[in-house]
Tab-separated table of C-alpha atoms and ligand atoms in Angstrom:
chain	number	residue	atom	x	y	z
A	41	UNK	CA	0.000	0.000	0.000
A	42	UNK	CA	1.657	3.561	-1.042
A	43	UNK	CA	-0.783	6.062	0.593
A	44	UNK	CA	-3.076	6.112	3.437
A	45	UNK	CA	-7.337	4.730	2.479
A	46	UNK	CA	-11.035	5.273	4.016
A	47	UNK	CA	-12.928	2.071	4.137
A	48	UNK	CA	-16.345	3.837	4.152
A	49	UNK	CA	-18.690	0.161	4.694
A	50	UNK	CA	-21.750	0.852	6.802
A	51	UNK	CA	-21.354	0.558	10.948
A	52	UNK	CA	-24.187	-2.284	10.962
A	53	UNK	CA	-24.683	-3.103	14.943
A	54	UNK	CA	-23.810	0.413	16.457
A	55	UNK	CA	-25.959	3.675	14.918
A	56	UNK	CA	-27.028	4.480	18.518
A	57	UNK	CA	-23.172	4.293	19.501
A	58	UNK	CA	-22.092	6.203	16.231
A	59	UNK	CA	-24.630	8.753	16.563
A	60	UNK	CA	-23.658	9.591	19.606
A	61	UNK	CA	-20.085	9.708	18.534
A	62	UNK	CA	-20.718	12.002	15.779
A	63	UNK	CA	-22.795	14.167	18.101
A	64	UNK	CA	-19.198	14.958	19.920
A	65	UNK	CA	-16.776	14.553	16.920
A	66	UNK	CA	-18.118	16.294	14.054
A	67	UNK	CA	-18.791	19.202	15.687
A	68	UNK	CA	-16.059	20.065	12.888
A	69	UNK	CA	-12.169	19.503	12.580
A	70	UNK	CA	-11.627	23.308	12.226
A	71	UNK	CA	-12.857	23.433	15.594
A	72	UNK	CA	-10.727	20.982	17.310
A	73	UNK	CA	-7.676	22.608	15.401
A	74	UNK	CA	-7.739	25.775	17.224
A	75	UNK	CA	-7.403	24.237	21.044
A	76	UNK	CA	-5.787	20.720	19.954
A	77	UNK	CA	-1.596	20.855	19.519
A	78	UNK	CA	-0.542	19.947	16.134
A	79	UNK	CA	-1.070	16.100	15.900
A	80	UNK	CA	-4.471	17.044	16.781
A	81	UNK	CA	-4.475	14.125	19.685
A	82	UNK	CA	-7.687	14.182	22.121
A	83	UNK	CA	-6.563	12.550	25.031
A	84	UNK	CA	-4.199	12.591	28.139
A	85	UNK	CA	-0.886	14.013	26.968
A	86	UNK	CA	2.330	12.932	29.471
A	87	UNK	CA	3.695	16.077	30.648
A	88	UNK	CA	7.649	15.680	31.288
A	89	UNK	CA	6.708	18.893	33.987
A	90	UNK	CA	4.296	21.921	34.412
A	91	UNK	CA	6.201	23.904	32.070
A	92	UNK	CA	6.141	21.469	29.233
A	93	UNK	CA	4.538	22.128	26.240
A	94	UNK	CA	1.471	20.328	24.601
A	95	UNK	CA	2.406	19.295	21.328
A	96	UNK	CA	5.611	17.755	23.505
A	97	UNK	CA	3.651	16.269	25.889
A	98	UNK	CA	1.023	14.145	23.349
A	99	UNK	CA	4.338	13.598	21.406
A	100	UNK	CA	5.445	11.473	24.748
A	101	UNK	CA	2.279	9.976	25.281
A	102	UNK	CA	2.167	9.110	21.375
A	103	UNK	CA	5.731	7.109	21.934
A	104	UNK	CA	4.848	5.607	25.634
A	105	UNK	CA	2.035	3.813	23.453
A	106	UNK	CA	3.673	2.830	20.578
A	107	UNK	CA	7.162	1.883	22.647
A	108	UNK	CA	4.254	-0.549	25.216
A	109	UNK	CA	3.036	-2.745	21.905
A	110	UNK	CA	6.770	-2.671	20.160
A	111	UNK	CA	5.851	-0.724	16.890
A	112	UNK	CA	9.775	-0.367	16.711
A	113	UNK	CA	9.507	-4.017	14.976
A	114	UNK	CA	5.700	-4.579	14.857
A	115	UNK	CA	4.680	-4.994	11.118
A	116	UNK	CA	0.826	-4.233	11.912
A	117	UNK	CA	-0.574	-2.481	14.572
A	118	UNK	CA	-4.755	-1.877	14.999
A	119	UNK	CA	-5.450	1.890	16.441
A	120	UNK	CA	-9.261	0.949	18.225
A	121	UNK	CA	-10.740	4.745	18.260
A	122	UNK	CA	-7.968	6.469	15.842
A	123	UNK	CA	-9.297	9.721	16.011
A	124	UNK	CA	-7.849	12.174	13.897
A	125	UNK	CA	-4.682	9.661	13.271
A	126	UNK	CA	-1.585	10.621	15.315
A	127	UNK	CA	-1.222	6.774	16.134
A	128	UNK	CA	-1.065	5.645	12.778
A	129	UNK	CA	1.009	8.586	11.447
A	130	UNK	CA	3.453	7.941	14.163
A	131	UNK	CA	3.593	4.356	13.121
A	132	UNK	CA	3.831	4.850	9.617
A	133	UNK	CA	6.650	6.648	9.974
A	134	UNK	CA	8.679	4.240	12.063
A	135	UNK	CA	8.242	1.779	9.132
A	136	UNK	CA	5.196	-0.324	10.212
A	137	UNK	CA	4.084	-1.211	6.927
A	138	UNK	CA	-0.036	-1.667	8.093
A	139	UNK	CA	-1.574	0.347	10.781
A	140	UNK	CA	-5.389	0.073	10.559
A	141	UNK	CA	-7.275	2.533	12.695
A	142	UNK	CA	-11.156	2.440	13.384
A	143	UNK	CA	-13.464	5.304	14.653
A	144	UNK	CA	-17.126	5.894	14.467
A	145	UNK	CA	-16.570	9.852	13.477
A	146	UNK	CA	-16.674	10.686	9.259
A	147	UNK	CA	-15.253	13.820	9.996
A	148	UNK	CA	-12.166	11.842	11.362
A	149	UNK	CA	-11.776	9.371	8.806
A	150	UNK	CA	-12.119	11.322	6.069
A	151	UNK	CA	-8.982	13.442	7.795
A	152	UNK	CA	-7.077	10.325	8.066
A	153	UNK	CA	-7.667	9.430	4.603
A	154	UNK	CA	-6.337	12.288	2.934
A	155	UNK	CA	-3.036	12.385	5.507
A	156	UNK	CA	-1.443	9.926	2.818
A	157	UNK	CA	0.815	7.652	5.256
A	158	UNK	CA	2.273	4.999	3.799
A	159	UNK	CA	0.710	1.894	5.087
A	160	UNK	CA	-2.411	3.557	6.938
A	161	UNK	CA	-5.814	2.205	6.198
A	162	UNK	CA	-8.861	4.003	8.719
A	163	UNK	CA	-12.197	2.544	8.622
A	164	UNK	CA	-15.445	3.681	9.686
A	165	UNK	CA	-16.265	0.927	11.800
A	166	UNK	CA	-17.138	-0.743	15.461
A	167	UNK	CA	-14.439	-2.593	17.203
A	168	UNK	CA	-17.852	-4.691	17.661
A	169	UNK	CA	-17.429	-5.026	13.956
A	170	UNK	CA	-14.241	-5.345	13.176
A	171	UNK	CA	-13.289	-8.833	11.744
A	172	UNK	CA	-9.636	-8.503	10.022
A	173	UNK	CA	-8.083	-11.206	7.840
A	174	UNK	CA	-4.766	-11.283	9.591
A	175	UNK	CA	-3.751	-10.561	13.296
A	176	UNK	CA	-2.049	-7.736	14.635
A	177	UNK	CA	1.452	-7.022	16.428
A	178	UNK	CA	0.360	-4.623	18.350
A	179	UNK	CA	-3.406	-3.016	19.705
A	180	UNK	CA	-3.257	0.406	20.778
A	181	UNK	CA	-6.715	2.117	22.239
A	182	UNK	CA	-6.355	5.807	23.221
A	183	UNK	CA	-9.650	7.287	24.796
A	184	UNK	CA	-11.785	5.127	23.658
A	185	UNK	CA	-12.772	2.965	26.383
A	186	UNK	CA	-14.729	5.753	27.772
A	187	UNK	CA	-17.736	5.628	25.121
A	188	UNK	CA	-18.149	1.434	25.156
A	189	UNK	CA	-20.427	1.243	28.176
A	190	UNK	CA	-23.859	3.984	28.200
A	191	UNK	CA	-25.549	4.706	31.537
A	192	UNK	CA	-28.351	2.925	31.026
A	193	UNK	CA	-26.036	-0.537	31.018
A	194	UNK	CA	-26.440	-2.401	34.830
A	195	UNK	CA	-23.428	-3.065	36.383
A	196	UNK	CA	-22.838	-6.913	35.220
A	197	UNK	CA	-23.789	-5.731	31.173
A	198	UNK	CA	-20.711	-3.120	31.635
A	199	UNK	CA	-18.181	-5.886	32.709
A	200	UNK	CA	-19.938	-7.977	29.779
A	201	UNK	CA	-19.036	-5.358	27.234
A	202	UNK	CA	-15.648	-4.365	28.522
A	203	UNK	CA	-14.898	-8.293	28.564
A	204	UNK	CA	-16.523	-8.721	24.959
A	205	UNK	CA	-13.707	-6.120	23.966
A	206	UNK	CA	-10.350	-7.915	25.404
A	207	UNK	CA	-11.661	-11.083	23.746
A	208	UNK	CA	-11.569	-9.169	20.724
A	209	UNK	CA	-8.079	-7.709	21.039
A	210	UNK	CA	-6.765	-11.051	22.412
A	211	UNK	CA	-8.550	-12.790	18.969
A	212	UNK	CA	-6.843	-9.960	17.004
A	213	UNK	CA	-3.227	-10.029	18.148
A	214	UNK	CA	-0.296	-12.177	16.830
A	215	UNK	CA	1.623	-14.489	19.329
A	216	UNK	CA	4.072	-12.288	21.486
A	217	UNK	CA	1.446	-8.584	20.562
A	218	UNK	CA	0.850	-6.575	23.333
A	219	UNK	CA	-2.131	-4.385	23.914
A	220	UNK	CA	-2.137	-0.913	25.175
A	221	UNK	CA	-4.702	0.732	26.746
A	222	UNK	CA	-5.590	4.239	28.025
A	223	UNK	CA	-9.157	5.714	29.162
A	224	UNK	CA	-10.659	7.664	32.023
A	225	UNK	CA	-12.079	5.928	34.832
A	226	UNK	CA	-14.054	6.195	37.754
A	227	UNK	CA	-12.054	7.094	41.129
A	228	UNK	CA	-13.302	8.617	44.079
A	229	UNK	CA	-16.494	8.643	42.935
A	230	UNK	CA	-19.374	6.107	41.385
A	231	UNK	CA	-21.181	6.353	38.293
A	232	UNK	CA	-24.937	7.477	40.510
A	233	UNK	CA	-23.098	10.623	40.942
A	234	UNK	CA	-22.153	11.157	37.365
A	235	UNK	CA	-22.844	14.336	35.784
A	236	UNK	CA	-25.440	14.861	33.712
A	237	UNK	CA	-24.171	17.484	31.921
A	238	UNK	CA	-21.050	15.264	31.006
A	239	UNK	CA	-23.146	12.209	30.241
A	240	UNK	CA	-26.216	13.850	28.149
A	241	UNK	CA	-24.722	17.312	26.553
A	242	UNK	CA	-20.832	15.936	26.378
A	243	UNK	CA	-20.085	12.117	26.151
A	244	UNK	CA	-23.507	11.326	24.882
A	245	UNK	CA	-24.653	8.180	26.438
A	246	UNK	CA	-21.215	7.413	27.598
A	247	UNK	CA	-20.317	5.681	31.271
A	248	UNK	CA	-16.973	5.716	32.559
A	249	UNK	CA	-14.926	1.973	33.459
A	250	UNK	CA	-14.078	1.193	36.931
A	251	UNK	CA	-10.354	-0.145	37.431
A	252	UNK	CA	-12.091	-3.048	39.249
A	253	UNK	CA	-14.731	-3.589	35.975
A	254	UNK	CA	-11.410	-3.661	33.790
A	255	UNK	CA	-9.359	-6.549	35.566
A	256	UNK	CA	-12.945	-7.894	36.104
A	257	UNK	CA	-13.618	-8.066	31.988
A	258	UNK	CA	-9.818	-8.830	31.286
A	259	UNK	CA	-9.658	-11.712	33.763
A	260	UNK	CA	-8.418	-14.959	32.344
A	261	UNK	CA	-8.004	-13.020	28.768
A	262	UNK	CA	-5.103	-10.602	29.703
A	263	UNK	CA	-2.113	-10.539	31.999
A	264	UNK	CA	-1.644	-6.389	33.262
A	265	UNK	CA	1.790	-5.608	33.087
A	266	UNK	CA	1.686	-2.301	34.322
A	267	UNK	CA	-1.045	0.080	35.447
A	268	UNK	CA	-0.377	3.848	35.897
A	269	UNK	CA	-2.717	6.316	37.377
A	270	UNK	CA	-1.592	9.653	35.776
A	271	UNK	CA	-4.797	11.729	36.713
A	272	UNK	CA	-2.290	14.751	37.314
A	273	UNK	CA	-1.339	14.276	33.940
A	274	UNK	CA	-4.900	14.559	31.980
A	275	UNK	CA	-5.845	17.810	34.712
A	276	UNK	CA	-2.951	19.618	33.223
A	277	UNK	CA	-3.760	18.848	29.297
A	278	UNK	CA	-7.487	20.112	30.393
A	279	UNK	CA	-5.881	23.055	31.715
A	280	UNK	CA	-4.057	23.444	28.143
A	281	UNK	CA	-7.060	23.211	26.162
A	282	UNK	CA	-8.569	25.203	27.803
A	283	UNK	CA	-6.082	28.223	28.144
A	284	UNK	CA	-5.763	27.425	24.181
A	285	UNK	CA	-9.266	27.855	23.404
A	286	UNK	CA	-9.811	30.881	25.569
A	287	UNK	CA	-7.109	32.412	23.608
A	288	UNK	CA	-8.892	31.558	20.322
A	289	UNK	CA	-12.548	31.953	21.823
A	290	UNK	CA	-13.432	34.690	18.650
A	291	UNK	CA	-13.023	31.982	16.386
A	292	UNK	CA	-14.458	29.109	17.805
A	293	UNK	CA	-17.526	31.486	18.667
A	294	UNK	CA	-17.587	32.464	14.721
A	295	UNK	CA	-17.295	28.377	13.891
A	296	UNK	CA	-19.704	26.423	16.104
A	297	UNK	CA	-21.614	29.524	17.962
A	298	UNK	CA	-21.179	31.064	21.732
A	299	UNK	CA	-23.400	27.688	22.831
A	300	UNK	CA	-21.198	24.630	21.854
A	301	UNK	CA	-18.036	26.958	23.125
A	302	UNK	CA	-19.775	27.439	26.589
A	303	UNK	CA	-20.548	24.050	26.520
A	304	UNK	CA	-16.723	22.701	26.216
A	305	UNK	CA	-15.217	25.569	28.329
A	306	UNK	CA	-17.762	24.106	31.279
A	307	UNK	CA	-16.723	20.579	30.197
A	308	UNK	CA	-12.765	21.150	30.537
A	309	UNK	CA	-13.178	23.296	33.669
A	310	UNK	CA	-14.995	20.514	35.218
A	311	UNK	CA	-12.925	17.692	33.866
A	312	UNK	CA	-9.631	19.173	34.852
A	313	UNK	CA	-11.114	19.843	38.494
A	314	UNK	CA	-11.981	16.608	38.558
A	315	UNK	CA	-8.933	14.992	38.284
A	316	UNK	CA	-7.421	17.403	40.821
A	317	UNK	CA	-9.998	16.383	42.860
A	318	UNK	CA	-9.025	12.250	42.763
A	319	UNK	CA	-13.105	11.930	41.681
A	320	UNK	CA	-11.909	10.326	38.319
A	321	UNK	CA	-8.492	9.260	37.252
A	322	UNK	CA	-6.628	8.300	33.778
A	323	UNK	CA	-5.228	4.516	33.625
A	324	UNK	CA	-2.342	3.421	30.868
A	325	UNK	CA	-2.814	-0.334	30.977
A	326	UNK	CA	0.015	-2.394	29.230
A	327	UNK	CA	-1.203	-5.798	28.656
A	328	UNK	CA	-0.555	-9.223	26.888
A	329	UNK	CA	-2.722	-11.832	26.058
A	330	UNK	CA	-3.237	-15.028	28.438
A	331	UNK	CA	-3.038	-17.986	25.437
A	332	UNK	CA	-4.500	-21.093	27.049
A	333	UNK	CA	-7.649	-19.004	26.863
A	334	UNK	CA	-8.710	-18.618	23.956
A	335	UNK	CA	-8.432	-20.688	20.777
A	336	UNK	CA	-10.400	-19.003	18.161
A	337	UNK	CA	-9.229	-16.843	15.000
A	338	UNK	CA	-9.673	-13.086	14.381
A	339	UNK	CA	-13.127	-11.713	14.857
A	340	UNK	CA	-14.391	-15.020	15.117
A	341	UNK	CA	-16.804	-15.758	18.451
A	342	UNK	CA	-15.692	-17.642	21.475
A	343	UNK	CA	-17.123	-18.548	24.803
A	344	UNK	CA	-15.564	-15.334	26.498
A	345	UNK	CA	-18.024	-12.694	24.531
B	298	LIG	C1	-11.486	10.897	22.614
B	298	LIG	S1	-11.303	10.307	20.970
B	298	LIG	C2	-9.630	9.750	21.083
B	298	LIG	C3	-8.974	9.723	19.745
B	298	LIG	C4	-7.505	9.327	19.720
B	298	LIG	N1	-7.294	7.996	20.208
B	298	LIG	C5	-6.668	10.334	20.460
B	298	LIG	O1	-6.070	9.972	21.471
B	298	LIG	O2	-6.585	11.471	20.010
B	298	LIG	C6	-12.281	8.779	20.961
B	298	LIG	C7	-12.230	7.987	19.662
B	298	LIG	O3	-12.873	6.720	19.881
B	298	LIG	C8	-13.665	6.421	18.760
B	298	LIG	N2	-14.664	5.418	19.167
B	298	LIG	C9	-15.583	5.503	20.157
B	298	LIG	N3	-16.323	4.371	20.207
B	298	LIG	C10	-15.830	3.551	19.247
B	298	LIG	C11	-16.171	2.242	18.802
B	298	LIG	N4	-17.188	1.544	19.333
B	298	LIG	N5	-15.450	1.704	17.787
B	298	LIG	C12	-14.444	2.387	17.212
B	298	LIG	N6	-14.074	3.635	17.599
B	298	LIG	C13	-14.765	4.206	18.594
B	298	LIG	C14	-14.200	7.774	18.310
B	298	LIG	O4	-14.684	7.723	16.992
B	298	LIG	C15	-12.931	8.613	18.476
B	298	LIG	O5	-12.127	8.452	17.326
C-alpha cells in the first residue's frame, strides 16, 4: 500500500453508539484545530513537567504507546478509536508497513484518509465489527474505552461489554502482541453521581470503566503488566485546552456559535477539576494476552463474549 485509504462500509450493529459519537466529533475539525496541539491528539498528553509544552507532551504519550506494543519491529498495529490519526502517522513513519485505525466519526476518517501515510488504512467501523483477515502485532486504544459502556447498562452488562472487547483484542493479536490501553475511569467517585451534563450534553450516552470492571472483563483473557494512574497528567492537558481555546474563543464562537463553546469551556473546567480532585483518574494499561484461553481466529466468536 503507497498512501493512506477510508474504508467507508456501513457501521451495521452500532448507529445508537455512532450517533452519539458524531454528536461529539463532528462538531467540525476546524474546531478541534484551534485548542488541539498539532497532531491534533484528544486525550491525556504525558507532561515531562508543568512547564512542558502540549504538542511535547502528546508527542510522549504518542511514543509511551507505541514503545508498550513494540511498533519499533511490529509490522501491523490496529489503532481501536484512531481519532484524527496521530497513532497511525506515528507508526507509519517508524516503518510499520499496516496500521489500521477504526473510529465511528466521518469527519475523522475522512482526515485520516487524505493524511497519505504509507501503510495507513482508517475505517469507519465498530471494534464490535471489526473482523480482520490477519492478526495484529500490536493493539493500541487511546480514549476510547470511555464511550463502550452507556448509563443505562447495569453493572454486570458493563463488565460484559468491557470483557466482549479484550476477547476481541486477544482474537486480534499475533503471538508475542501486546495491547495498550488508556481511558478515564471512575475514582473517588461512582457512576450514581455522574454528571449529567457530562453524560447527556458531552459524552452522549457514555459511562466511565471502573479499574475493578477492567481486571474484572480482562480476567483470564489478559495478563496487566503495568497500570499507571496519571490523573495529574490529563488535569494539566485540560488546563491546556482550555487556556488554548480561551485564547482563540473569537473563532471558535464564529465556527460552532457562543453555545457549543460554553458548553466545552464548562466541560474542561470541570474535567480538569476533577482529576485534581481524585473523583476520576486516567489509567495506561500495558497488557498481553493469556493464550490457554482462547483458541479461536480473528473476529471469530468464542465462549468469552
Ligand atoms: C477521545 S477520541 C480519542 C482519539 C484518539 N485515540 C486520540 O487519542 O486522540 C475517541 C475515539 O474513539 C472512537 N470510538 C468511540 N467508540 C468507538 C467504537 N465503538 N469503535 C471504534 N471507535 C470508537 C471515536 O470515533 C474517536 O475516534
Amino acid at each position: 500500500m503507497t498512501g493512506s485509504s477510508v474504508a467507508a462500509q456501513p457501521v451495521t450493529d452500532a448507529v445508537d453508539a455512532a450517533a452519539a459519537i458524531r454528536h461529539h466529533y463532528d462538531v467540525g475539525n476546524a474546531f478541534y484545530a484551534l485548542w488541539l496541539d498539532d497532531s491534533l491528539s484528544y486525550s491525556c498528553a504525558m507532561p515531562s513537567g508543568p512547564s512542558d509544552t502540549l504538542g511535547a507532551a502528546q508527542e510522549r504519550k504518542l511514543a509511551f504507546h507505541l514503545d508498550a506494543v513494540g511498533a519499533g519491529d511490529a509490522e501491523s498495529i490496529l489503532d481501536v478509536g484512531c481519532g484524527w490519526g496521530a497513532v497511525l502517522a506515528r507508526a507509519s513513519a517508524r516503518g510499520v508497513s499496516r496500521s489500521v485505525g477504526l473510529t465511528l466519526s466521518d469527519e475523522q476518517a475522512d482526515l485520516v484518509g487524505d493524511l497519505g501515510c504509507p501503510g495507513v488504512e482508517v475505517r469507519r467501523e465498530s471494534w464490535t465489527d471489526h473482523d480482520p483477515a490477519a492478526r495484529y502485532d500490536g493493539v493500541v486504544s487511546v480514549g476510547a474505552f470511555e464511550h463502550f459502556a452507556s448509563p443505562a447498562d447495569p453493572p454486570e452488562e458493563k463488565i460484559r461489554i468491557y470483557r466482549r472487547f479484550f476477547a476481541r483484542c486477544h482474537g486480534w493479536l499475533a503471538g508475542g502482541g501486546t495491547l495498550s490501553l488508556q481511558t478515564i475511569a471512575y475514582a473517588n467517585m461512582d457512576r450514581a453521581h455522574a454528571s449529567g451534563f457530562m453524560q447527556q450534553e458531552i459524552f452522549r450516552d457514555a459511562d466511565l470503566p471502573t479499574l475493578a470492571e477492567i481486571t474484572a472483563a480482562a480476567d483470564g483473557l489478559f495478563e496487566i503488566r503495568s497500570v499507571r494512574n496519571d490523573r495529574l497528567d490529563y488535569a494539566w492537558t485540560c488546563e491546556q485546552w482550555a487556556g488554548r481555546l480561551r485564547a482563540r474563543r473569537g473563532e471558535a464562537v464564529d465556527l460552532v456559535g457562543p453555545d457549543v463553546v460554553a458548553r466545552y469551556e464548562r466541560y474542561l473546567r470541570m474535567s480538569a477539576l476533577g482529576f485534581r480532585m481524585g473523583k476520576i483518574c486516567l489509567l495506561r494499561i500495558v497488557a498481553t494476552p493469556q493464550r490457554d484461553a482462547f483458541f479461536g481466529s480473528p473476529g471469530t466468536t468464542s465462549s468469552a463474549r
